Amino acid sequence: MRFLRAVVIIGVVLGALFVGVDRWAVGYAENRLADRLQARQGLAGTSEVDIHGFPFLTQALSHDLDRVDLKLRGVDVAAEGRKTRLSELDATFRNVKLNADYSGGTAKRAEGTGLITYADLTAASQTGATLSYGGAPGKVKVTASVDVLGKTLTRSVVSTITLEDAQDGKGGRIVRVRADEVPGEGIPGVEKLVRKKTDFDRSLDSGLPAGLHLSALTSDEAGVHLTLGGTDVVLAGS
């Protein structure tokens, strides 16, 4: 009985040690992966990685992770020399094959969501226009001022925000904002001047992890919500 009791105690201690080591290892890996991803993408803001599954050590030894969740907050995505801030970006990477040196990995598939606030969308327009909710999904209100015949005219238009295929031959997608209608008030050139301020395109694909692409978007009072997905998505790298 004493022998069995000793075996049980030793087993419990070893099990606890294994769990402790495993949890320490997964925490360390999560922090390192978050740092790698942030450095690789050149991201500002904060990043958080959550590696699922237990035990972690057996997954790491096989270089295969079942699921990795990524949370980015307040990050600047740079594309075409322009920055667009994402208030939130949450992504789930599944069936992640780790690199030989554990510096990152590639996910067989990934999906996620993002949010661009109207304040950040206003900054992204880079035209001096102010954007807000347009009162319906997929609509935004754009307010801009233009100088006409020595007078400053301020106009607000309801615009449609859509996701379009980029015409650069690279297969990317762009966020497009176009005014549904611009009242010209019979003054020649007013509509063209207003549209220079209210209509714009922004690319985000090239600023995201390689292989992760925009698939849909809509808008509500909180901002513009993005849906993302992809296959063979690079989670990080050396």
Short mmCIF file of C-alpha atoms in Angstrom, two decimals:
data_model
loop_
_atom_site.label_atom_id
_atom_site.label_comp_id
_atom_site.label_asym_id
_atom_site.label_seq_id
_atom_site.Cartn_x
_atom_site.Cartn_y
_atom_site.Cartn_z
CA MET A 1 0.00 0.00 0.00
CA ARG A 2 2.83 2.38 0.84
CA PHE A 3 4.41 1.59 -2.51
CA LEU A 4 1.16 2.26 -4.40
CA ARG A 5 0.64 5.44 -2.44
CA ALA A 6 4.16 6.58 -3.32
CA VAL A 7 3.56 5.78 -6.99
CA VAL A 8 0.32 7.80 -6.96
CA ILE A 9 1.99 10.75 -5.25
CA ILE A 10 4.91 10.69 -7.67
CA GLY A 11 2.48 10.48 -10.60
CA VAL A 12 0.50 13.45 -9.35
CA VAL A 13 3.67 15.49 -8.82
CA LEU A 14 5.05 14.62 -12.23
CA GLY A 15 1.68 15.36 -13.83
CA ALA A 16 1.52 18.74 -12.12
CA LEU A 17 5.07 19.51 -13.20
CA PHE A 18 4.24 18.54 -16.79
CA VAL A 19 1.14 20.73 -16.80
CA GLY A 20 3.12 23.61 -15.31
CA VAL A 21 5.90 23.27 -17.85
CA ASP A 22 3.38 22.90 -20.67
CA ARG A 23 1.50 26.07 -19.63
CA TRP A 24 4.77 27.99 -19.27
CA ALA A 25 5.85 26.82 -22.71
CA VAL A 26 2.59 27.81 -24.40
CA GLY A 27 2.68 31.22 -22.72
CA TYR A 28 6.23 31.79 -23.89
CA ALA A 29 5.35 30.65 -27.43
CA GLU A 30 2.30 32.93 -27.54
CA ASN A 31 4.35 35.97 -26.54
CA ARG A 32 7.13 35.17 -28.98
CA LEU A 33 4.69 34.59 -31.84
CA ALA A 34 2.91 37.87 -31.09
CA ASP A 35 6.25 39.71 -31.15
CA ARG A 36 7.29 38.00 -34.39
CA LEU A 37 4.02 38.81 -36.11
CA GLN A 38 4.10 42.43 -34.99
CA ALA A 39 7.70 42.86 -36.16
CA ARG A 40 7.14 41.05 -39.46
CA GLN A 41 4.11 43.14 -40.36
CA GLY A 42 5.65 46.34 -39.01
CA LEU A 43 2.58 46.85 -36.87
CA ALA A 44 1.96 49.44 -34.21
CA GLY A 45 -0.70 48.86 -31.56
CA THR A 46 -1.02 45.68 -29.52
CA SER A 47 -1.11 42.01 -30.46
CA GLU A 48 -2.23 38.95 -28.52
CA VAL A 49 -1.87 35.30 -29.51
CA ASP A 50 -3.78 32.38 -28.00
CA ILE A 51 -2.63 28.84 -28.88
CA HIS A 52 -5.34 26.25 -28.29
CA GLY A 53 -5.04 22.57 -27.46
CA PHE A 54 -3.46 20.52 -24.68
CA PRO A 55 -0.79 19.46 -24.33
CA PHE A 56 1.04 22.16 -26.23
CA LEU A 57 4.42 20.45 -26.09
CA THR A 58 3.34 17.47 -28.17
CA GLN A 59 1.92 19.84 -30.79
CA ALA A 60 5.14 21.82 -30.81
CA LEU A 61 7.28 18.71 -31.19
CA SER A 62 5.23 17.65 -34.21
CA HIS A 63 5.34 21.21 -35.61
CA ASP A 64 1.55 21.17 -35.94
CA LEU A 65 -0.84 23.45 -34.06
CA ASP A 66 -4.58 22.83 -34.24
CA ARG A 67 -5.70 26.43 -33.74
CA VAL A 68 -4.15 29.81 -33.10
CA ASP A 69 -6.21 32.93 -32.33
CA LEU A 70 -4.85 36.40 -33.02
CA LYS A 71 -6.14 39.69 -31.61
CA LEU A 72 -4.79 43.01 -32.86
CA ARG A 73 -5.91 46.33 -31.39
CA GLY A 74 -5.20 49.79 -32.77
CA VAL A 75 -2.92 48.63 -35.57
CA ASP A 76 -1.86 50.62 -38.63
CA VAL A 77 -2.03 48.66 -41.87
CA ALA A 78 0.21 50.22 -44.52
CA ALA A 79 -0.58 49.73 -48.20
CA GLU A 80 0.53 51.76 -51.19
CA GLY A 81 2.37 54.13 -48.87
CA ARG A 82 -0.84 54.98 -46.98
CA LYS A 83 -1.83 53.91 -43.50
CA THR A 84 -5.26 52.78 -42.42
CA ARG A 85 -5.87 52.10 -38.74
CA LEU A 86 -7.84 49.03 -37.74
CA SER A 87 -9.44 49.44 -34.34
CA GLU A 88 -9.87 45.67 -34.12
CA LEU A 89 -8.65 42.64 -36.04
CA ASP A 90 -9.52 39.14 -34.77
CA ALA A 91 -8.39 36.11 -36.75
CA THR A 92 -8.40 32.35 -36.24
CA PHE A 93 -5.71 30.23 -37.91
CA ARG A 94 -6.35 26.49 -38.22
CA ASN A 95 -3.96 23.60 -38.91
CA VAL A 96 -0.82 25.68 -38.50
CA LYS A 97 2.41 24.08 -39.72
CA LEU A 98 5.31 25.56 -37.75
CA ASN A 99 8.60 26.50 -39.36
CA ALA A 100 11.64 24.36 -38.58
CA ASP A 101 13.04 27.07 -36.27
CA TYR A 102 9.64 27.83 -34.68
CA SER A 103 9.80 31.42 -35.89
CA GLY A 104 6.28 31.22 -37.29
CA GLY A 105 4.10 29.05 -39.43
CA THR A 106 1.56 28.72 -42.22
CA ALA A 107 -2.12 28.04 -41.58
CA LYS A 108 -4.06 25.77 -43.90
CA ARG A 109 -6.99 28.16 -43.55
CA ALA A 110 -7.91 31.28 -41.62
CA GLU A 111 -10.89 33.50 -41.07
CA GLY A 112 -11.41 36.72 -39.17
CA THR A 113 -13.17 40.03 -38.67
CA GLY A 114 -12.00 43.63 -38.44
CA LEU A 115 -13.37 47.06 -37.54
CA ILE A 116 -12.46 50.48 -38.89
CA THR A 117 -14.02 53.30 -36.89
CA TYR A 118 -15.33 56.38 -38.68
CA ALA A 119 -12.60 58.49 -37.09
CA ASP A 120 -9.98 56.18 -38.61
CA LEU A 121 -11.83 56.03 -41.92
CA THR A 122 -11.85 59.84 -41.95
CA ALA A 123 -8.07 59.83 -41.48
CA ALA A 124 -7.71 57.18 -44.20
CA SER A 125 -9.58 59.33 -46.74
CA GLN A 126 -6.73 61.88 -46.68
CA THR A 127 -9.00 64.39 -48.43
CA GLY A 128 -10.22 66.47 -45.50
CA ALA A 129 -13.65 64.83 -45.62
CA THR A 130 -15.40 63.62 -42.47
CA LEU A 131 -17.12 60.22 -42.46
CA SER A 132 -19.93 58.92 -40.26
CA TYR A 133 -22.68 56.32 -40.39
CA GLY A 134 -24.94 56.64 -43.43
CA GLY A 135 -28.10 55.27 -41.78
CA ALA A 136 -28.13 51.85 -43.45
CA PRO A 137 -25.79 48.85 -43.86
CA GLY A 138 -23.17 49.58 -46.50
CA LYS A 139 -23.78 53.33 -46.36
CA VAL A 140 -21.61 56.12 -44.95
CA LYS A 141 -22.17 59.85 -44.68
CA VAL A 142 -19.36 61.96 -46.09
CA THR A 143 -19.08 65.68 -45.37
CA ALA A 144 -16.61 67.88 -47.24
CA SER A 145 -15.96 71.53 -48.01
CA VAL A 146 -14.98 72.90 -51.42
CA ASP A 147 -14.18 76.39 -52.71
CA VAL A 148 -16.41 77.56 -55.56
CA LEU A 149 -16.24 81.06 -57.04
CA GLY A 150 -14.59 82.41 -53.91
CA LYS A 151 -17.08 80.82 -51.57
CA THR A 152 -16.67 77.77 -49.33
CA LEU A 153 -19.47 75.25 -49.77
CA THR A 154 -19.93 72.42 -47.28
CA ARG A 155 -21.85 69.43 -48.53
CA SER A 156 -22.85 66.09 -47.01
CA VAL A 157 -23.56 63.10 -49.22
CA VAL A 158 -24.62 59.53 -48.62
CA SER A 159 -22.05 57.18 -50.08
CA THR A 160 -21.93 53.46 -50.70
CA ILE A 161 -18.92 51.61 -49.33
CA THR A 162 -18.07 48.44 -51.24
CA LEU A 163 -15.34 45.86 -51.67
CA GLU A 164 -13.96 45.73 -55.20
CA ASP A 165 -11.30 43.76 -57.04
CA ALA A 166 -8.13 45.77 -57.51
CA GLN A 167 -7.12 46.39 -61.10
CA ASP A 168 -3.42 45.88 -60.45
CA GLY A 169 -3.26 42.28 -61.61
CA LYS A 170 -2.24 41.05 -58.15
CA GLY A 171 -5.64 39.71 -57.16
CA GLY A 172 -6.09 42.06 -54.21
CA ARG A 173 -9.23 43.89 -53.13
CA ILE A 174 -9.90 47.52 -52.29
CA VAL A 175 -12.36 49.39 -50.09
CA ARG A 176 -14.23 51.86 -52.30
CA VAL A 177 -16.33 54.86 -51.18
CA ARG A 178 -18.54 56.50 -53.80
CA ALA A 179 -21.21 59.17 -53.33
CA ASP A 180 -24.63 58.00 -54.48
CA GLU A 181 -25.55 61.50 -55.61
CA VAL A 182 -23.94 64.93 -55.42
CA PRO A 183 -26.24 67.98 -55.71
CA GLY A 184 -24.60 70.36 -58.16
CA GLU A 185 -27.10 73.17 -57.66
CA GLY A 186 -26.63 74.17 -61.29
CA ILE A 187 -23.07 75.34 -60.69
CA PRO A 188 -20.65 73.89 -63.28
CA GLY A 189 -17.92 71.73 -61.81
CA VAL A 190 -19.36 71.48 -58.27
CA GLU A 191 -20.05 67.76 -58.46
CA LYS A 192 -16.52 67.05 -59.68
CA LEU A 193 -14.99 69.16 -56.89
CA VAL A 194 -17.10 67.49 -54.22
CA ARG A 195 -16.32 64.00 -55.51
CA LYS A 196 -12.61 64.74 -55.29
CA LYS A 197 -13.16 65.02 -51.54
CA THR A 198 -15.83 62.36 -50.97
CA ASP A 199 -14.83 59.50 -53.31
CA PHE A 200 -11.74 57.41 -52.59
CA ASP A 201 -10.27 53.90 -52.69
CA ARG A 202 -8.05 52.24 -50.10
CA SER A 203 -6.17 48.96 -50.29
CA LEU A 204 -5.78 46.87 -47.13
CA ASP A 205 -4.87 43.42 -48.48
CA SER A 206 -1.16 44.11 -48.85
CA GLY A 207 -0.93 45.18 -45.21
CA LEU A 208 -2.45 41.97 -43.84
CA PRO A 209 -0.70 38.64 -43.14
CA ALA A 210 0.14 37.04 -46.49
CA GLY A 211 -2.76 34.94 -47.74
CA LEU A 212 -5.40 36.68 -45.60
CA HIS A 213 -7.81 38.67 -47.77
CA LEU A 214 -10.92 40.79 -47.42
CA SER A 215 -14.07 38.91 -48.43
CA ALA A 216 -16.93 41.19 -47.35
CA LEU A 217 -17.77 44.41 -45.51
CA THR A 218 -20.69 46.33 -44.11
CA SER A 219 -21.28 49.38 -41.93
CA ASP A 220 -23.24 50.28 -38.80
CA GLU A 221 -23.08 52.89 -36.06
CA ALA A 222 -19.74 51.53 -34.75
CA GLY A 223 -17.91 51.74 -38.07
CA VAL A 224 -17.05 49.56 -41.05
CA HIS A 225 -16.93 45.83 -40.30
CA LEU A 226 -14.62 43.64 -42.38
CA THR A 227 -14.79 39.90 -43.00
CA LEU A 228 -11.53 38.15 -43.90
CA GLY A 229 -10.47 34.69 -44.97
CA GLY A 230 -7.80 32.76 -46.78
CA THR A 231 -5.80 29.59 -47.26
CA ASP A 232 -2.07 28.98 -46.76
CA VAL A 233 -1.92 32.08 -44.57
CA VAL A 234 1.49 33.07 -43.20
CA LEU A 235 1.10 33.62 -39.47
CA ALA A 236 4.61 34.91 -38.95
CA GLY A 237 8.15 34.28 -40.09
CA SER A 238 11.81 34.88 -39.49
#
